[in-house]
Amino acid sequence: MDIKELFKGVAVVIDDKINDKESGDLILNIIEKLEKENIPLLKYNDIPDENIISDFNNVSFILLDWELFEKPEGMYFDEKPFIDNVINFIKILQQVTFVPIFIFSHLESDTIITKLSEEDLYNDRSSNYIFVKKKSDLISDEDENKVFTEIENWLKQTPSIYVLKEWENQLNQAKNKLFWDFYNINHKWPSVLQKTFTDDGSDVNYELGNFIFKNIMARTEPIKFDEKILSISDDELSKDELRKVLEAERFIRNESLPDIPHTGDIFRYSVNGEKNDRYYLNIRPECDIARKRNPELYCLKGKIINEDDINPEEQKDNEIRFVNGAFIEKVNKIYLPFVIFGKIIEFTLNDIKIQKWNSIKADRIGRILPPYITAIQQKYSFYLQRQGLPAIPEKAIVNN
């Protein structure tokens, strides 16, 4: 892992001593180390205005001092407003970008971590995107690269940031390839595609964005992640935590979706006027939906299963078998695990409901992602083409 390569790009440094060359503050040594590695820095001696913070969405990292003030000697000084300002800055950043924050201060790390934890910005039982370290622990006569060594050690314990930085680098390379490829073909390529999508009756904004995304992914080189950083033991993850991660991998909640219909949309509906865990899943192909303002959706009906029916100790008529990491599904049923707060939904293939988008869009709760929705579409297609066979007499199989 090349830590300097991972964190290449413009970084932001906020420290009240950043321009005070006579202060002897260790931030000056840290900045010298960063600039020696050709990391371009945006420097501030105080928290910047909120309209500037909104432009931090593409920075590589934020290096932040905790105490952006000078304590007067022998006098009472209320530091709370200054600390609150730092905390507010971090909370604003959360709304702008997901970026590693390095808090390097003269204070002991535990003091800062305690305050961050009180504000729900730090969980000392887990890895965190905020790295807190005392400045004096980052400078060493024996190790000129102590700053990078400490960041690397922290990164090895923070897989979410590690994956982000590896992915960002590959994504940026693919993005550049895409736009240079098409620019060299025709400078007006977006206009050409706009006309094509318009003539086809499609939503230009959606189709052009989707086109760019697919082409970037096609140009992305396989990422070689460090397995040692990503590995986790079974006892580090509870059943509920595992379900939450698996849900995020296959299901997007409605608040993160655009207001347009799509294959995989899932809706909650009422039976006898009550919201009682009944769902519609749209399996109509995307190409049929995109061209219409108020398309018809082909919806499978589903309900949350009783998990006591999975592999019961005593045989039951409605039992559900789970073997070798997969559900054994009957020909007319599909099980979709870990969506909607980790629940498992059973969809039936023999009862499809046609619904207009405008009539049920207010009930959409999220979307099932590929390859899960693709597998459901494939099984439904197979179900429609199935060939019934006569039953085998029990006497031919079972011993009397």
Coordinates of C-alpha atoms in Angstrom, one line a residue:
M1 CA 0.0 0.0 0.0
D2 CA 1.4 3.4 -1.1
I3 CA -0.1 5.8 1.4
K4 CA 1.2 8.8 -0.5
E5 CA -0.4 7.6 -3.7
L6 CA -3.7 6.9 -2.0
F7 CA -3.9 10.4 -0.5
K8 CA -2.8 12.3 -3.6
G9 CA -4.8 15.4 -4.5
V10 CA -5.6 18.7 -2.9
A11 CA -5.9 18.6 0.9
V12 CA -7.2 21.2 3.4
V13 CA -5.3 22.3 6.5
I14 CA -7.0 24.4 9.2
D15 CA -4.8 25.5 12.1
D16 CA -4.5 28.9 13.8
K17 CA -0.7 28.7 13.8
I18 CA -0.4 27.9 10.1
N19 CA 0.9 31.3 9.1
D20 CA 2.9 32.0 12.3
K21 CA 6.4 31.0 11.3
E22 CA 7.8 32.2 14.7
S23 CA 5.4 30.1 16.8
G24 CA 7.4 26.9 16.6
D25 CA 4.1 25.0 16.4
L26 CA 4.5 21.4 15.2
I27 CA 1.9 22.0 12.5
L28 CA 4.6 23.7 10.6
N29 CA 6.7 20.5 10.7
I30 CA 3.8 18.5 9.6
I31 CA 3.0 20.8 6.7
E32 CA 6.6 20.7 5.6
K33 CA 6.4 16.8 5.5
L34 CA 3.2 17.0 3.4
E35 CA 4.6 19.6 1.0
K36 CA 7.8 17.6 0.6
E37 CA 5.7 14.9 -0.9
N38 CA 4.1 17.3 -3.4
I39 CA 0.7 17.3 -1.7
P40 CA -1.0 20.6 -2.6
L41 CA -2.5 22.3 0.5
L42 CA -5.3 24.8 1.0
K43 CA -4.4 26.6 4.2
Y44 CA -6.8 28.3 6.7
N45 CA -6.1 29.7 10.1
D46 CA -9.7 29.4 11.1
I47 CA -12.9 27.5 10.1
P48 CA -13.8 28.8 6.6
D49 CA -17.2 30.2 5.7
E50 CA -19.9 27.7 5.1
N51 CA -20.2 28.6 1.4
I52 CA -16.5 27.7 1.1
I53 CA -17.0 24.4 3.0
S54 CA -19.5 23.3 0.3
D55 CA -16.6 23.2 -2.2
F56 CA -14.6 20.7 -0.2
N57 CA -16.4 17.8 -1.8
N58 CA -13.4 16.7 -3.8
V59 CA -10.5 17.2 -1.4
S60 CA -8.3 14.3 -0.5
F61 CA -8.4 14.9 3.3
I62 CA -8.9 17.5 6.0
L63 CA -6.2 18.2 8.6
L64 CA -7.8 20.1 11.5
D65 CA -6.5 21.6 14.7
W66 CA -8.9 21.2 17.7
E67 CA -7.9 24.4 19.5
L68 CA -8.2 27.2 17.0
F69 CA -7.5 29.9 19.6
E70 CA -4.8 31.3 21.9
K71 CA -5.4 31.0 25.6
P72 CA -4.5 34.2 27.5
E73 CA -2.3 33.5 30.5
G74 CA -3.7 34.0 33.9
M75 CA -7.2 34.9 32.7
Y76 CA -10.5 33.0 32.5
F77 CA -11.1 32.0 28.9
D78 CA -14.3 30.3 27.6
E79 CA -13.2 27.9 24.9
K80 CA -16.6 26.3 24.4
P81 CA -17.7 28.5 21.5
F82 CA -14.5 27.7 19.6
I83 CA -14.8 23.9 20.2
D84 CA -18.5 24.1 19.2
N85 CA -17.4 25.8 16.0
V86 CA -15.1 22.9 15.2
I87 CA -17.8 20.4 15.9
N88 CA -20.3 22.2 13.7
F89 CA -17.7 22.3 10.9
I90 CA -17.4 18.5 11.1
K91 CA -21.1 18.1 11.0
I92 CA -21.4 20.4 8.0
L93 CA -18.7 18.3 6.3
Q94 CA -20.8 15.2 6.8
Q95 CA -23.5 16.7 4.6
V96 CA -21.0 17.7 1.9
T97 CA -18.6 14.8 1.5
F98 CA -17.3 11.6 2.9
V99 CA -13.6 12.4 3.5
P100 CA -11.0 11.4 6.1
I101 CA -10.5 14.0 8.8
F102 CA -7.2 14.2 10.7
I103 CA -7.4 16.1 14.0
F104 CA -3.9 16.8 15.1
S105 CA -3.6 18.8 18.3
H106 CA -1.5 19.5 21.3
L107 CA -4.2 17.9 23.5
E108 CA -4.2 14.3 24.4
S109 CA -6.3 12.2 22.0
D110 CA -8.6 10.9 24.6
T111 CA -9.8 14.4 25.5
I112 CA -10.9 15.1 21.9
I113 CA -12.3 11.6 21.3
T114 CA -14.5 12.0 24.4
K115 CA -16.0 15.2 23.1
L116 CA -16.5 13.8 19.6
S117 CA -18.2 10.7 21.1
E118 CA -20.6 13.0 23.0
E119 CA -21.6 14.6 19.7
D120 CA -22.1 11.1 18.0
L121 CA -19.1 11.8 15.7
Y122 CA -16.9 9.1 17.0
N123 CA -17.4 5.5 18.1
D124 CA -14.5 4.2 20.2
R125 CA -15.7 0.6 19.7
S126 CA -15.3 0.7 15.9
S127 CA -13.1 2.2 13.2
N128 CA -13.7 5.9 12.4
Y129 CA -13.2 8.2 9.5
I130 CA -11.8 10.8 12.0
F131 CA -8.2 10.1 13.0
V132 CA -7.2 11.9 16.2
K133 CA -3.5 12.2 17.2
K134 CA -1.3 14.3 19.3
K135 CA 1.0 16.5 17.2
S136 CA 4.1 15.5 19.2
D137 CA 3.4 11.8 18.3
L138 CA 3.7 12.6 14.6
I139 CA 7.2 14.0 14.6
S140 CA 10.3 11.9 15.2
D141 CA 14.0 12.4 14.6
E142 CA 14.4 8.6 13.9
D143 CA 11.5 8.5 11.4
E144 CA 11.2 11.3 8.9
N145 CA 8.0 9.7 7.6
K146 CA 6.3 9.4 11.0
V147 CA 3.3 11.4 9.8
F148 CA 2.7 8.9 7.0
T149 CA 3.5 5.9 9.1
E150 CA 0.8 6.9 11.7
I151 CA -1.7 7.6 8.9
E152 CA -1.0 4.2 7.3
N153 CA -1.4 2.4 10.7
W154 CA -4.7 4.1 11.2
L155 CA -5.8 3.3 7.6
K156 CA -5.1 -0.4 8.1
Q157 CA -7.8 -0.2 10.9
T158 CA -10.2 1.8 8.8
P159 CA -11.3 -0.3 5.8
S160 CA -14.1 2.1 4.8
I161 CA -11.5 5.0 4.1
Y162 CA -9.0 2.6 2.6
V163 CA -11.6 1.3 0.1
L164 CA -12.7 4.9 -0.6
K165 CA -9.2 6.1 -1.5
E166 CA -8.4 3.0 -3.7
W167 CA -11.7 3.3 -5.5
E168 CA -11.4 7.1 -6.0
N169 CA -8.1 6.7 -7.7
Q170 CA -9.4 4.1 -10.1
L171 CA -12.6 6.1 -10.7
N172 CA -10.8 9.2 -11.6
Q173 CA -8.6 7.4 -14.1
A174 CA -11.7 5.8 -15.7
K175 CA -13.5 9.2 -15.8
N176 CA -10.6 10.8 -17.6
K177 CA -10.4 7.9 -20.1
L178 CA -14.1 8.3 -20.9
F179 CA -14.2 12.0 -21.5
W180 CA -11.0 12.1 -23.5
D181 CA -12.2 9.1 -25.6
F182 CA -15.4 10.8 -26.5
Y183 CA -13.9 14.3 -26.8
N184 CA -11.5 13.0 -29.4
I185 CA -14.3 11.3 -31.3
N186 CA -16.6 14.4 -31.4
H187 CA -16.5 17.5 -29.2
K188 CA -20.3 17.6 -29.3
W189 CA -20.9 14.0 -28.3
P190 CA -23.4 15.0 -25.5
S191 CA -25.5 16.8 -28.1
V192 CA -25.5 13.8 -30.4
L193 CA -26.7 11.5 -27.5
Q194 CA -29.2 14.1 -26.4
K195 CA -30.8 14.0 -29.9
T196 CA -30.8 10.2 -29.9
F197 CA -32.5 10.0 -26.5
T198 CA -35.0 12.7 -27.4
D199 CA -36.0 11.0 -30.7
D200 CA -36.4 7.7 -28.7
G201 CA -38.8 9.4 -26.3
S202 CA -36.5 8.8 -23.3
D203 CA -35.7 11.0 -20.3
V204 CA -32.6 12.7 -21.5
N205 CA -31.2 13.5 -18.1
Y206 CA -31.6 10.0 -16.8
E207 CA -30.3 8.3 -20.0
L208 CA -27.3 10.5 -20.4
G209 CA -26.3 10.1 -16.7
N210 CA -26.8 6.3 -17.0
F211 CA -24.7 6.3 -20.2
I212 CA -21.8 8.1 -18.5
F213 CA -22.0 5.8 -15.4
K214 CA -22.0 2.6 -17.4
N215 CA -19.1 3.8 -19.6
I216 CA -17.0 4.8 -16.6
M217 CA -17.6 1.4 -15.0
A218 CA -16.6 -0.3 -18.3
R219 CA -13.3 1.6 -18.3
T220 CA -12.5 1.0 -14.6
E221 CA -9.5 -1.3 -14.0
P222 CA -10.0 -4.1 -11.5
I223 CA -9.0 -2.8 -8.0
K224 CA -6.5 -4.8 -6.1
F225 CA -7.6 -4.4 -2.4
D226 CA -5.3 -5.4 0.4
E227 CA -7.0 -8.5 1.9
K228 CA -5.3 -8.0 5.2
I229 CA -7.1 -4.7 5.7
L230 CA -10.5 -6.0 4.6
S231 CA -10.4 -9.2 6.6
I232 CA -12.6 -9.5 9.6
S233 CA -13.2 -12.3 12.1
D234 CA -16.6 -13.8 12.7
D235 CA -16.7 -12.6 16.3
E236 CA -16.2 -9.0 15.3
L237 CA -19.6 -8.8 13.6
S238 CA -23.0 -9.5 15.1
K239 CA -25.9 -11.0 13.2
D240 CA -27.8 -7.7 13.1
E241 CA -24.7 -5.8 11.9
L242 CA -24.1 -8.4 9.2
R243 CA -27.7 -8.1 8.0
K244 CA -27.4 -4.3 7.9
V245 CA -24.4 -4.5 5.6
L246 CA -26.0 -7.1 3.4
E247 CA -29.1 -4.9 3.1
A248 CA -27.1 -1.9 2.0
E249 CA -25.4 -4.1 -0.6
R250 CA -28.7 -5.1 -2.3
F251 CA -31.3 -2.5 -1.3
I252 CA -31.4 1.4 -1.6
R253 CA -33.9 3.2 0.6
N254 CA -36.4 5.6 -1.1
E255 CA -34.9 8.8 0.3
S256 CA -31.7 8.1 -1.8
L257 CA -33.6 7.5 -5.1
P258 CA -34.7 9.9 -7.8
D259 CA -38.5 10.3 -8.3
I260 CA -38.7 8.1 -11.4
P261 CA -39.8 4.5 -11.7
H262 CA -37.3 1.7 -12.2
T263 CA -37.0 -2.1 -12.3
G264 CA -36.6 -3.4 -8.8
D265 CA -38.7 -0.7 -7.1
I266 CA -40.5 -2.1 -4.1
F267 CA -43.7 -0.7 -2.6
R268 CA -45.5 -1.3 0.7
Y269 CA -49.3 -1.7 0.4
S270 CA -52.3 -2.1 2.7
V271 CA -54.5 -5.1 3.3
N272 CA -57.9 -4.1 4.8
G273 CA -56.6 -0.6 5.4
E274 CA -53.6 -1.6 7.5
K275 CA -49.8 -1.6 6.7
N276 CA -49.2 -5.2 7.5
D277 CA -46.0 -6.2 5.7
R278 CA -47.3 -6.6 2.2
Y279 CA -45.2 -5.6 -0.7
Y280 CA -45.1 -5.1 -4.5
L281 CA -41.9 -5.6 -6.5
N282 CA -41.7 -4.2 -10.0
I283 CA -40.1 -6.6 -12.4
R284 CA -40.9 -4.8 -15.7
P285 CA -37.8 -4.1 -17.8
E286 CA -36.3 -0.7 -17.5
C287 CA -36.5 -0.1 -21.3
D288 CA -40.3 -0.4 -21.1
I289 CA -40.6 2.1 -18.2
A290 CA -38.2 4.8 -19.3
R291 CA -40.3 5.9 -22.4
K292 CA -43.5 6.6 -20.5
R293 CA -44.6 9.4 -18.1
N294 CA -46.9 7.1 -16.1
P295 CA -45.9 3.6 -17.0
E296 CA -47.6 0.4 -15.9
L297 CA -45.5 -1.6 -13.5
Y298 CA -45.6 -5.4 -13.4
C299 CA -45.6 -6.2 -9.6
L300 CA -45.0 -9.4 -7.8
K301 CA -46.7 -9.7 -4.4
G302 CA -44.7 -10.4 -1.3
K303 CA -44.8 -10.6 2.4
I304 CA -42.3 -10.9 5.3
I305 CA -41.8 -14.5 6.4
N306 CA -41.8 -15.9 9.8
E307 CA -38.1 -16.9 10.3
D308 CA -39.2 -19.6 12.7
D309 CA -40.2 -21.5 9.6
I310 CA -36.6 -21.7 8.4
N311 CA -35.1 -25.1 8.9
P312 CA -37.5 -26.0 11.8
E313 CA -36.5 -28.9 14.1
E314 CA -39.8 -30.6 13.4
Q315 CA -41.1 -30.9 9.8
K316 CA -43.9 -28.4 8.9
D317 CA -46.1 -27.9 5.9
N318 CA -44.9 -24.3 5.4
E319 CA -41.3 -24.8 6.3
I320 CA -38.5 -23.0 4.4
R321 CA -35.3 -24.8 3.7
F322 CA -31.9 -22.9 3.8
V323 CA -29.0 -25.1 2.7
N324 CA -25.4 -24.2 1.8
G325 CA -26.0 -20.4 1.8
A326 CA -29.1 -20.5 -0.3
F327 CA -32.9 -20.9 0.1
I328 CA -34.4 -23.9 -1.6
E329 CA -37.3 -22.3 -3.5
K330 CA -40.4 -23.8 -4.8
V331 CA -41.1 -23.2 -8.4
N332 CA -43.6 -20.4 -7.7
K333 CA -41.7 -18.6 -4.9
I334 CA -38.7 -16.4 -4.4
Y335 CA -37.0 -15.4 -1.2
L336 CA -35.3 -12.0 -1.0
P337 CA -33.3 -11.8 2.2
F338 CA -32.2 -8.7 4.2
V339 CA -34.2 -5.8 2.8
I340 CA -36.4 -3.5 4.8
F341 CA -34.6 -3.5 8.2
G342 CA -33.0 -6.9 7.6
K343 CA -36.2 -8.8 7.0
I344 CA -36.7 -11.7 4.5
I345 CA -39.5 -11.3 2.0
E346 CA -41.3 -14.1 0.1
F347 CA -42.6 -13.2 -3.4
T348 CA -45.0 -15.4 -5.3
L349 CA -44.8 -15.8 -9.0
N350 CA -48.3 -16.9 -9.7
D351 CA -50.1 -13.7 -8.9
I352 CA -48.8 -10.5 -10.7
K353 CA -50.4 -7.2 -10.2
I354 CA -50.3 -4.3 -12.8
Q355 CA -50.1 -0.9 -11.2
K356 CA -49.7 2.6 -12.5
W357 CA -46.6 4.4 -11.3
N358 CA -48.5 7.6 -10.3
S359 CA -50.9 5.6 -8.2
I360 CA -48.3 3.9 -6.0
K361 CA -45.2 6.0 -6.2
A362 CA -45.9 7.5 -2.8
D363 CA -45.7 4.0 -1.3
R364 CA -42.3 3.2 -2.7
I365 CA -39.8 2.3 0.1
G366 CA -36.7 1.5 -1.9
R367 CA -35.2 -0.5 -4.8
I368 CA -33.7 -3.9 -5.2
L369 CA -30.3 -3.8 -7.0
P370 CA -28.8 -6.1 -9.6
P371 CA -27.9 -8.9 -9.6
Y372 CA -30.7 -9.7 -7.2
I373 CA -33.5 -8.1 -9.2
T374 CA -32.0 -9.7 -12.4
A375 CA -32.2 -13.1 -10.9
I376 CA -35.8 -12.6 -9.9
Q377 CA -36.7 -11.5 -13.5
Q378 CA -35.0 -14.6 -14.8
K379 CA -36.8 -16.9 -12.5
Y380 CA -40.1 -15.3 -13.4
S381 CA -39.3 -15.7 -17.1
F382 CA -38.6 -19.4 -16.5
Y383 CA -41.8 -19.7 -14.4
L384 CA -43.9 -18.5 -17.4
Q385 CA -42.3 -21.1 -19.7
R386 CA -42.4 -24.0 -17.3
Q387 CA -43.7 -27.4 -18.5
G388 CA -45.8 -29.3 -16.1
L389 CA -45.0 -33.0 -15.7
P390 CA -47.3 -35.8 -14.3
A391 CA -46.7 -36.8 -10.7
I392 CA -44.7 -40.0 -10.0
P393 CA -46.7 -42.6 -8.1
E394 CA -45.4 -42.9 -4.6
K395 CA -45.3 -46.7 -4.9
A396 CA -42.6 -46.4 -7.5
I397 CA -40.3 -44.6 -5.1
V398 CA -41.3 -45.3 -1.5
N399 CA -40.8 -48.8 0.1
N400 CA -44.0 -50.3 1.6

